[in-house]
């Protein structure tokens, strides 16, 4: 799936032709620079490596500097490979938000917000004890039993328990492109996408 790297700007809402208020997310998509072209002969597969968001040379490694110099561009903060581009690209080419069209559907993936250590009610949707009477004074949000008795004498793997929540790679599929603002490299999609403001997201179509 071809696509672009973007940065989540934030959420807003716009009105459609029928006057309905639609929640949407604004993404700065591109311009992305082609930093490497994978070929079947050399790499065994075909893909295009894109770089987004300039980084300082001070924070870059020698390897990153050499990689960017070969493409004739500056060091990039985010580098992702994409397959499925119909056009032929060469090193140093720029791909802009005009790669997308209004009305089409895209998949957006990113890293969800980290929530820290959370209990089972928030993390897995447990209902708690269900009542506050009959001597239940401190068990309202407790997980309850996590296993049987002397057999199997262990807790099964994958048991839903309290723990670190968020910070996972999440993909939201079939978001409709509402607006493409080419002069500002902005993409407006319906609904929400994972991550905090200024988080990197990958938009595929």
PDB file of C-alpha atoms in Angstrom:
ATOM      1  CA  UNK A   1       0.000   0.000   0.000  1.00  0.00           C
ATOM      2  CA  UNK A   2       1.422   3.360  -1.010  1.00  0.00           C
ATOM      3  CA  UNK A   3       1.224   6.260   1.394  1.00  0.00           C
ATOM      4  CA  UNK A   4       2.955   9.054   3.264  1.00  0.00           C
ATOM      5  CA  UNK A   5       4.391   9.864   6.677  1.00  0.00           C
ATOM      6  CA  UNK A   6       2.587  12.602   8.576  1.00  0.00           C
ATOM      7  CA  UNK A   7       2.325  14.421  11.867  1.00  0.00           C
ATOM      8  CA  UNK A   8      -0.904  14.702  13.842  1.00  0.00           C
ATOM      9  CA  UNK A   9      -1.829  18.361  14.302  1.00  0.00           C
ATOM     10  CA  UNK A  10      -5.035  17.893  16.298  1.00  0.00           C
ATOM     11  CA  UNK A  11      -8.794  17.484  16.034  1.00  0.00           C
ATOM     12  CA  UNK A  12     -11.519  19.823  14.855  1.00  0.00           C
ATOM     13  CA  UNK A  13     -14.926  19.568  13.211  1.00  0.00           C
ATOM     14  CA  UNK A  14     -16.354  20.758   9.911  1.00  0.00           C
ATOM     15  CA  UNK A  15     -19.847  20.956   8.440  1.00  0.00           C
ATOM     16  CA  UNK A  16     -20.776  18.927   5.356  1.00  0.00           C
ATOM     17  CA  UNK A  17     -23.178  19.953   2.582  1.00  0.00           C
ATOM     18  CA  UNK A  18     -26.175  18.770   4.628  1.00  0.00           C
ATOM     19  CA  UNK A  19     -25.176  20.875   7.637  1.00  0.00           C
ATOM     20  CA  UNK A  20     -24.023  17.857   9.673  1.00  0.00           C
ATOM     21  CA  UNK A  21     -21.127  18.471  12.060  1.00  0.00           C
ATOM     22  CA  UNK A  22     -18.351  15.932  11.356  1.00  0.00           C
ATOM     23  CA  UNK A  23     -15.460  15.356  13.799  1.00  0.00           C
ATOM     24  CA  UNK A  24     -12.144  15.154  11.968  1.00  0.00           C
ATOM     25  CA  UNK A  25      -8.385  15.063  12.457  1.00  0.00           C
ATOM     26  CA  UNK A  26      -5.895  17.400  10.783  1.00  0.00           C
ATOM     27  CA  UNK A  27      -2.640  15.741   9.688  1.00  0.00           C
ATOM     28  CA  UNK A  28       0.429  17.392   8.204  1.00  0.00           C
ATOM     29  CA  UNK A  29       1.174  14.843   5.466  1.00  0.00           C
ATOM     30  CA  UNK A  30       4.523  15.343   3.767  1.00  0.00           C
ATOM     31  CA  UNK A  31       6.343  16.526   1.886  1.00  0.00           C
ATOM     32  CA  UNK A  32       8.234  13.234   2.097  1.00  0.00           C
ATOM     33  CA  UNK A  33      11.618  12.802   0.408  1.00  0.00           C
ATOM     34  CA  UNK A  34      12.649   9.543  -1.283  1.00  0.00           C
ATOM     35  CA  UNK A  35      15.756   8.464   0.652  1.00  0.00           C
ATOM     36  CA  UNK A  36      16.178   5.012  -0.906  1.00  0.00           C
ATOM     37  CA  UNK A  37      14.646   2.914  -3.682  1.00  0.00           C
ATOM     38  CA  UNK A  38      14.530  -0.836  -3.041  1.00  0.00           C
ATOM     39  CA  UNK A  39      14.742  -3.018  -6.156  1.00  0.00           C
ATOM     40  CA  UNK A  40      14.096  -6.693  -6.846  1.00  0.00           C
ATOM     41  CA  UNK A  41      17.635  -7.221  -8.176  1.00  0.00           C
ATOM     42  CA  UNK A  42      19.507  -5.799  -5.166  1.00  0.00           C
ATOM     43  CA  UNK A  43      17.119  -6.107  -2.203  1.00  0.00           C
ATOM     44  CA  UNK A  44      14.818  -8.925  -3.306  1.00  0.00           C
ATOM     45  CA  UNK A  45      11.694  -6.750  -3.152  1.00  0.00           C
ATOM     46  CA  UNK A  46      10.438  -3.452  -4.506  1.00  0.00           C
ATOM     47  CA  UNK A  47       9.695  -0.543  -2.201  1.00  0.00           C
ATOM     48  CA  UNK A  48      10.280   3.171  -1.733  1.00  0.00           C
ATOM     49  CA  UNK A  49      11.857   4.504   1.476  1.00  0.00           C
ATOM     50  CA  UNK A  50      10.522   7.912   2.501  1.00  0.00           C
ATOM     51  CA  UNK A  51      11.897  10.393   5.031  1.00  0.00           C
ATOM     52  CA  UNK A  52       9.909  13.065   6.846  1.00  0.00           C
ATOM     53  CA  UNK A  53      10.655  15.968   9.212  1.00  0.00           C
ATOM     54  CA  UNK A  54      14.167  17.413   9.206  1.00  0.00           C
ATOM     55  CA  UNK A  55      16.509  16.545  12.061  1.00  0.00           C
ATOM     56  CA  UNK A  56      19.602  18.441  13.167  1.00  0.00           C
ATOM     57  CA  UNK A  57      22.976  17.179  11.955  1.00  0.00           C
ATOM     58  CA  UNK A  58      24.241  17.464  15.527  1.00  0.00           C
ATOM     59  CA  UNK A  59      21.897  14.685  16.676  1.00  0.00           C
ATOM     60  CA  UNK A  60      22.492  12.430  13.640  1.00  0.00           C
ATOM     61  CA  UNK A  61      24.922   9.545  13.339  1.00  0.00           C
ATOM     62  CA  UNK A  62      27.545   9.314  10.606  1.00  0.00           C
ATOM     63  CA  UNK A  63      25.481   6.564   8.978  1.00  0.00           C
ATOM     64  CA  UNK A  64      22.382   8.796   8.876  1.00  0.00           C
ATOM     65  CA  UNK A  65      24.402  11.681   7.442  1.00  0.00           C
ATOM     66  CA  UNK A  66      25.819   9.494   4.689  1.00  0.00           C
ATOM     67  CA  UNK A  67      22.407   8.016   3.903  1.00  0.00           C
ATOM     68  CA  UNK A  68      20.853  11.495   3.567  1.00  0.00           C
ATOM     69  CA  UNK A  69      23.791  12.829   1.542  1.00  0.00           C
ATOM     70  CA  UNK A  70      23.342  10.045  -1.010  1.00  0.00           C
ATOM     71  CA  UNK A  71      19.742  11.184  -1.527  1.00  0.00           C
ATOM     72  CA  UNK A  72      20.792  14.837  -1.635  1.00  0.00           C
ATOM     73  CA  UNK A  73      18.656  15.842   1.333  1.00  0.00           C
ATOM     74  CA  UNK A  74      18.921  16.607   5.042  1.00  0.00           C
ATOM     75  CA  UNK A  75      18.727  14.012   7.807  1.00  0.00           C
ATOM     76  CA  UNK A  76      15.156  12.942   8.562  1.00  0.00           C
ATOM     77  CA  UNK A  77      13.575  12.130  11.909  1.00  0.00           C
ATOM     78  CA  UNK A  78      11.172   9.482  10.592  1.00  0.00           C
ATOM     79  CA  UNK A  79      11.936   6.942   7.858  1.00  0.00           C
ATOM     80  CA  UNK A  80       9.389   4.398   6.595  1.00  0.00           C
ATOM     81  CA  UNK A  81       9.250   2.059   3.604  1.00  0.00           C
ATOM     82  CA  UNK A  82       6.166   1.849   1.392  1.00  0.00           C
ATOM     83  CA  UNK A  83       5.238  -0.670  -1.272  1.00  0.00           C
ATOM     84  CA  UNK A  84       2.710  -0.339  -4.063  1.00  0.00           C
ATOM     85  CA  UNK A  85       3.595   3.034  -5.600  1.00  0.00           C
ATOM     86  CA  UNK A  86       2.422   3.092  -9.206  1.00  0.00           C
ATOM     87  CA  UNK A  87       4.806   5.899 -10.187  1.00  0.00           C
ATOM     88  CA  UNK A  88       8.550   5.475 -10.578  1.00  0.00           C
ATOM     89  CA  UNK A  89      10.548   7.534  -8.077  1.00  0.00           C
ATOM     90  CA  UNK A  90      14.252   8.229  -7.805  1.00  0.00           C
ATOM     91  CA  UNK A  91      16.457   9.463  -4.952  1.00  0.00           C
ATOM     92  CA  UNK A  92      15.627  12.964  -3.760  1.00  0.00           C
ATOM     93  CA  UNK A  93      12.100  13.109  -5.226  1.00  0.00           C
ATOM     94  CA  UNK A  94       9.456  14.798  -3.056  1.00  0.00           C
ATOM     95  CA  UNK A  95       5.990  13.281  -2.578  1.00  0.00           C
ATOM     96  CA  UNK A  96       3.363  15.738  -1.358  1.00  0.00           C
ATOM     97  CA  UNK A  97      -0.113  15.494   0.124  1.00  0.00           C
ATOM     98  CA  UNK A  98      -1.531  15.625  -3.416  1.00  0.00           C
ATOM     99  CA  UNK A  99      -0.856  11.884  -3.480  1.00  0.00           C
ATOM    100  CA  UNK A 100      -4.293  11.658  -1.796  1.00  0.00           C
ATOM    101  CA  UNK A 101      -7.656  12.751  -3.173  1.00  0.00           C
ATOM    102  CA  UNK A 102     -10.776  13.965  -1.434  1.00  0.00           C
ATOM    103  CA  UNK A 103     -13.375  11.262  -0.918  1.00  0.00           C
ATOM    104  CA  UNK A 104     -11.025   8.261  -0.874  1.00  0.00           C
ATOM    105  CA  UNK A 105     -10.430   6.060   2.158  1.00  0.00           C
ATOM    106  CA  UNK A 106      -7.111   5.697   3.990  1.00  0.00           C
ATOM    107  CA  UNK A 107      -5.668   3.655   6.860  1.00  0.00           C
ATOM    108  CA  UNK A 108      -3.799   5.601   9.540  1.00  0.00           C
ATOM    109  CA  UNK A 109      -1.436   3.889  12.005  1.00  0.00           C
ATOM    110  CA  UNK A 110       0.486   5.369  14.909  1.00  0.00           C
ATOM    111  CA  UNK A 111       1.471   4.856  18.538  1.00  0.00           C
ATOM    112  CA  UNK A 112      -1.432   5.289  20.956  1.00  0.00           C
ATOM    113  CA  UNK A 113      -1.197   7.529  24.003  1.00  0.00           C
ATOM    114  CA  UNK A 114       0.496   5.912  26.993  1.00  0.00           C
ATOM    115  CA  UNK A 115      -1.825   5.573  30.010  1.00  0.00           C
ATOM    116  CA  UNK A 116       0.638   4.172  32.523  1.00  0.00           C
ATOM    117  CA  UNK A 117      -0.206   1.324  34.930  1.00  0.00           C
ATOM    118  CA  UNK A 118      -3.974   0.852  34.925  1.00  0.00           C
ATOM    119  CA  UNK A 119      -6.399  -1.486  36.660  1.00  0.00           C
ATOM    120  CA  UNK A 120      -8.686  -4.052  35.077  1.00  0.00           C
ATOM    121  CA  UNK A 121     -11.764  -1.773  34.960  1.00  0.00           C
ATOM    122  CA  UNK A 122     -10.052   0.811  32.765  1.00  0.00           C
ATOM    123  CA  UNK A 123      -7.724  -1.558  30.908  1.00  0.00           C
ATOM    124  CA  UNK A 124     -10.098  -4.431  30.101  1.00  0.00           C
ATOM    125  CA  UNK A 125     -13.562  -3.052  30.827  1.00  0.00           C
ATOM    126  CA  UNK A 126     -14.267  -5.199  33.899  1.00  0.00           C
ATOM    127  CA  UNK A 127     -17.449  -4.300  35.756  1.00  0.00           C
ATOM    128  CA  UNK A 128     -16.025  -4.500  39.271  1.00  0.00           C
ATOM    129  CA  UNK A 129     -17.961  -6.268  42.036  1.00  0.00           C
ATOM    130  CA  UNK A 130     -21.272  -4.819  40.865  1.00  0.00           C
ATOM    131  CA  UNK A 131     -22.569  -3.623  44.212  1.00  0.00           C
ATOM    132  CA  UNK A 132     -21.349  -1.753  47.231  1.00  0.00           C
ATOM    133  CA  UNK A 133     -23.407  -3.615  49.878  1.00  0.00           C
ATOM    134  CA  UNK A 134     -23.116  -6.932  51.732  1.00  0.00           C
ATOM    135  CA  UNK A 135     -19.762  -6.154  53.274  1.00  0.00           C
ATOM    136  CA  UNK A 136     -18.056  -4.954  50.079  1.00  0.00           C
ATOM    137  CA  UNK A 137     -16.108  -2.000  51.379  1.00  0.00           C
ATOM    138  CA  UNK A 138     -12.886  -2.076  49.345  1.00  0.00           C
ATOM    139  CA  UNK A 139     -13.486  -4.431  46.418  1.00  0.00           C
ATOM    140  CA  UNK A 140     -15.411  -2.291  43.909  1.00  0.00           C
ATOM    141  CA  UNK A 141     -12.709  -2.289  41.208  1.00  0.00           C
ATOM    142  CA  UNK A 142     -10.852  -5.474  42.123  1.00  0.00           C
ATOM    143  CA  UNK A 143     -10.133  -8.131  39.435  1.00  0.00           C
ATOM    144  CA  UNK A 144     -11.589 -11.059  41.387  1.00  0.00           C
ATOM    145  CA  UNK A 145     -10.412 -14.656  40.983  1.00  0.00           C
ATOM    146  CA  UNK A 146      -7.545 -15.265  38.534  1.00  0.00           C
ATOM    147  CA  UNK A 147      -7.462 -19.073  38.554  1.00  0.00           C
ATOM    148  CA  UNK A 148      -8.645 -22.386  39.961  1.00  0.00           C
ATOM    149  CA  UNK A 149      -7.313 -24.433  42.901  1.00  0.00           C
ATOM    150  CA  UNK A 150      -4.594 -27.106  43.146  1.00  0.00           C
ATOM    151  CA  UNK A 151      -5.233 -27.874  39.481  1.00  0.00           C
ATOM    152  CA  UNK A 152      -3.966 -26.266  37.263  1.00  0.00           C
ATOM    153  CA  UNK A 153      -1.980 -24.661  40.137  1.00  0.00           C
ATOM    154  CA  UNK A 154      -0.914 -21.784  37.915  1.00  0.00           C
ATOM    155  CA  UNK A 155      -2.281 -18.713  36.142  1.00  0.00           C
ATOM    156  CA  UNK A 156      -2.846 -19.136  32.407  1.00  0.00           C
ATOM    157  CA  UNK A 157      -0.881 -16.964  30.021  1.00  0.00           C
ATOM    158  CA  UNK A 158      -2.841 -14.030  28.661  1.00  0.00           C
ATOM    159  CA  UNK A 159      -4.963 -13.623  31.799  1.00  0.00           C
ATOM    160  CA  UNK A 160      -6.512 -10.152  31.796  1.00  0.00           C
ATOM    161  CA  UNK A 161      -4.914  -8.326  34.708  1.00  0.00           C
ATOM    162  CA  UNK A 162      -3.759  -4.834  35.653  1.00  0.00           C
ATOM    163  CA  UNK A 163      -0.686  -3.496  33.874  1.00  0.00           C
ATOM    164  CA  UNK A 164       0.816  -0.973  31.499  1.00  0.00           C
ATOM    165  CA  UNK A 165      -1.793   0.417  29.111  1.00  0.00           C
ATOM    166  CA  UNK A 166      -1.345   2.325  25.870  1.00  0.00           C
ATOM    167  CA  UNK A 167       1.802   2.979  23.894  1.00  0.00           C
ATOM    168  CA  UNK A 168       0.841   0.327  21.325  1.00  0.00           C
ATOM    169  CA  UNK A 169       0.887   0.498  17.538  1.00  0.00           C
ATOM    170  CA  UNK A 170      -2.727   1.031  16.490  1.00  0.00           C
ATOM    171  CA  UNK A 171      -4.179   1.149  12.984  1.00  0.00           C
ATOM    172  CA  UNK A 172      -7.503   2.850  12.240  1.00  0.00           C
ATOM    173  CA  UNK A 173      -8.909   1.701   8.922  1.00  0.00           C
ATOM    174  CA  UNK A 174     -11.165   3.273   6.299  1.00  0.00           C
ATOM    175  CA  UNK A 175     -11.041   6.920   7.303  1.00  0.00           C
ATOM    176  CA  UNK A 176     -12.529   9.140   4.609  1.00  0.00           C
ATOM    177  CA  UNK A 177     -10.414  12.027   3.325  1.00  0.00           C
ATOM    178  CA  UNK A 178     -12.577  15.127   3.750  1.00  0.00           C
ATOM    179  CA  UNK A 179     -10.163  17.772   2.552  1.00  0.00           C
ATOM    180  CA  UNK A 180      -6.704  18.114   0.987  1.00  0.00           C
ATOM    181  CA  UNK A 181      -4.999  21.490   1.525  1.00  0.00           C
ATOM    182  CA  UNK A 182      -2.058  21.252  -0.877  1.00  0.00           C
ATOM    183  CA  UNK A 183      -0.474  24.651  -0.172  1.00  0.00           C
ATOM    184  CA  UNK A 184      -0.142  23.838   3.550  1.00  0.00           C
ATOM    185  CA  UNK A 185       0.454  20.059   3.170  1.00  0.00           C
ATOM    186  CA  UNK A 186      -2.600  19.328   5.309  1.00  0.00           C
ATOM    187  CA  UNK A 187      -4.866  16.296   5.157  1.00  0.00           C
ATOM    188  CA  UNK A 188      -8.240  16.316   6.929  1.00  0.00           C
ATOM    189  CA  UNK A 189      -9.686  12.855   7.658  1.00  0.00           C
ATOM    190  CA  UNK A 190     -12.970  11.904   9.283  1.00  0.00           C
ATOM    191  CA  UNK A 191     -12.761  10.578  12.839  1.00  0.00           C
ATOM    192  CA  UNK A 192      -9.786  10.208  15.168  1.00  0.00           C
ATOM    193  CA  UNK A 193      -6.314   8.752  14.735  1.00  0.00           C
ATOM    194  CA  UNK A 194      -4.004   7.246  17.403  1.00  0.00           C
ATOM    195  CA  UNK A 195      -1.357   9.273  19.183  1.00  0.00           C
ATOM    196  CA  UNK A 196      -0.866  12.591  20.899  1.00  0.00           C
ATOM    197  CA  UNK A 197      -0.545  15.939  19.133  1.00  0.00           C
ATOM    198  CA  UNK A 198       2.645  16.168  17.028  1.00  0.00           C
ATOM    199  CA  UNK A 199       2.901  12.349  16.968  1.00  0.00           C
ATOM    200  CA  UNK A 200       4.094  10.699  13.765  1.00  0.00           C
ATOM    201  CA  UNK A 201       1.471   8.726  11.845  1.00  0.00           C
ATOM    202  CA  UNK A 202       1.628   6.607   8.696  1.00  0.00           C
ATOM    203  CA  UNK A 203      -1.132   7.138   6.152  1.00  0.00           C
ATOM    204  CA  UNK A 204      -1.685   4.346   3.620  1.00  0.00           C
ATOM    205  CA  UNK A 205      -4.210   4.006   0.827  1.00  0.00           C
TER     206      UNK A 205
END
